[in-house]
Amino acid sequence: MSQATLEIRRISGKSGPPPGEGVRREFEVCKLIDTTTCIGCKACEVACLEWNGLSFHETVFDNSYQTMPETDWNYWNLIKFNEHEREDGGGLQLLMRKDQCMHCAEPGCLVACPAEGAIVQYVNGIVDFQQDHCIGCGYCMSGCPFNIPKFSPGAQKVFKCTLCVDRVTQGLEPACIKACPTGCLHFGTKPEMTELADSRRPEFTIHRALTERM
């Protein structure tokens, strides 16, 4: 999913300096996930599928609210549900987290990839896959510590979340962020998200204290 308007920080299969082509973006983008306000509605999952033109999976109920066991080559965003036994004996509570590409500062997938131009890290921090250069070797899958890149048997290529680089390039937030109804998901520059996280710490502390008493 080439986005030539963004300046490239580094690119797979190249040992020399990064190309440095494209529009300069001084800031690095960042996503803040506040699980204390997540209600498990899965709107972010649906938005990801719809924006990226991905097909819906057939799911089977396995005594969990989780849509699928893990992400897939055409399912890049997954809310994982974990049933947690309360320490006070008050029964079960659901703990949720958002499973998707971390867009690492030091991407293991990019380092492991031998295909020239198949994986690109932009200056704004987004790590993007260029499937037209992918050779389907799967080395990026081995290089990722989070089990995120997934191989498509049909396309013989590897796919993952792009952080909606096409939207971000146009000044929009990722589709999953846009769809979240509770303020669980936020998007902006790293300083903005750090400031927001710091400002919400007192709320989190109160929420945790109330949860532990319930």
mmCIF file of N, CA and C in Angstrom, residues 26 31 70 82 88 100 116 121-122 127 139 168 184 189:
data_model
loop_
_atom_site.group_PDB
_atom_site.id
_atom_site.type_symbol
_atom_site.label_atom_id
_atom_site.label_comp_id
_atom_site.label_asym_id
_atom_site.label_seq_id
_atom_site.Cartn_x
_atom_site.Cartn_y
_atom_site.Cartn_z
ATOM 1 N N GLU A 26 7.464 16.175 10.653
ATOM 2 C CA GLU A 26 8.336 16.292 11.809
ATOM 3 C C GLU A 26 7.846 15.477 13.004
ATOM 4 N N LYS A 31 -0.856 6.064 19.013
ATOM 5 C CA LYS A 31 -2.204 5.657 19.394
ATOM 6 C C LYS A 31 -2.234 5.407 20.896
ATOM 7 N N GLU A 70 -7.143 -15.225 16.937
ATOM 8 C CA GLU A 70 -6.041 -14.283 16.730
ATOM 9 C C GLU A 70 -6.278 -13.498 15.449
ATOM 10 N N ASN A 82 -10.350 -11.603 28.088
ATOM 11 C CA ASN A 82 -9.771 -12.523 29.058
ATOM 12 C C ASN A 82 -10.637 -12.548 30.308
ATOM 13 N N ASP A 88 -11.284 -10.925 45.204
ATOM 14 C CA ASP A 88 -12.163 -10.835 46.365
ATOM 15 C C ASP A 88 -13.299 -11.857 46.317
ATOM 16 N N GLN A 100 -3.177 -5.720 17.632
ATOM 17 C CA GLN A 100 -2.893 -5.321 16.261
ATOM 18 C C GLN A 100 -1.417 -4.932 16.162
ATOM 19 N N GLU A 116 13.592 -6.224 -1.159
ATOM 20 C CA GLU A 116 13.818 -4.787 -1.277
ATOM 21 C C GLU A 116 12.513 -4.028 -1.467
ATOM 22 N N GLN A 121 9.233 1.921 6.719
ATOM 23 C CA GLN A 121 8.927 2.687 7.932
ATOM 24 C C GLN A 121 9.030 4.163 7.582
ATOM 25 N N TYR A 122 7.925 4.878 7.756
ATOM 26 C CA TYR A 122 7.915 6.295 7.448
ATOM 27 C C TYR A 122 8.448 7.097 8.632
ATOM 28 N N VAL A 127 4.671 1.748 10.095
ATOM 29 C CA VAL A 127 5.357 0.662 9.394
ATOM 30 C C VAL A 127 4.372 0.047 8.416
ATOM 31 N N TYR A 139 9.775 -14.326 6.461
ATOM 32 C CA TYR A 139 10.791 -13.938 7.444
ATOM 33 C C TYR A 139 10.280 -12.837 8.365
ATOM 34 N N VAL A 168 -4.222 8.682 7.394
ATOM 35 C CA VAL A 168 -3.303 9.555 8.137
ATOM 36 C C VAL A 168 -2.602 10.529 7.196
ATOM 37 N N CYS A 184 -12.155 5.180 24.228
ATOM 38 C CA CYS A 184 -11.098 4.222 24.562
ATOM 39 C C CYS A 184 -9.877 4.443 23.676
ATOM 40 N N THR A 189 -0.106 13.060 17.959
ATOM 41 C CA THR A 189 1.351 12.991 18.043
ATOM 42 C C THR A 189 1.745 12.335 19.373
#
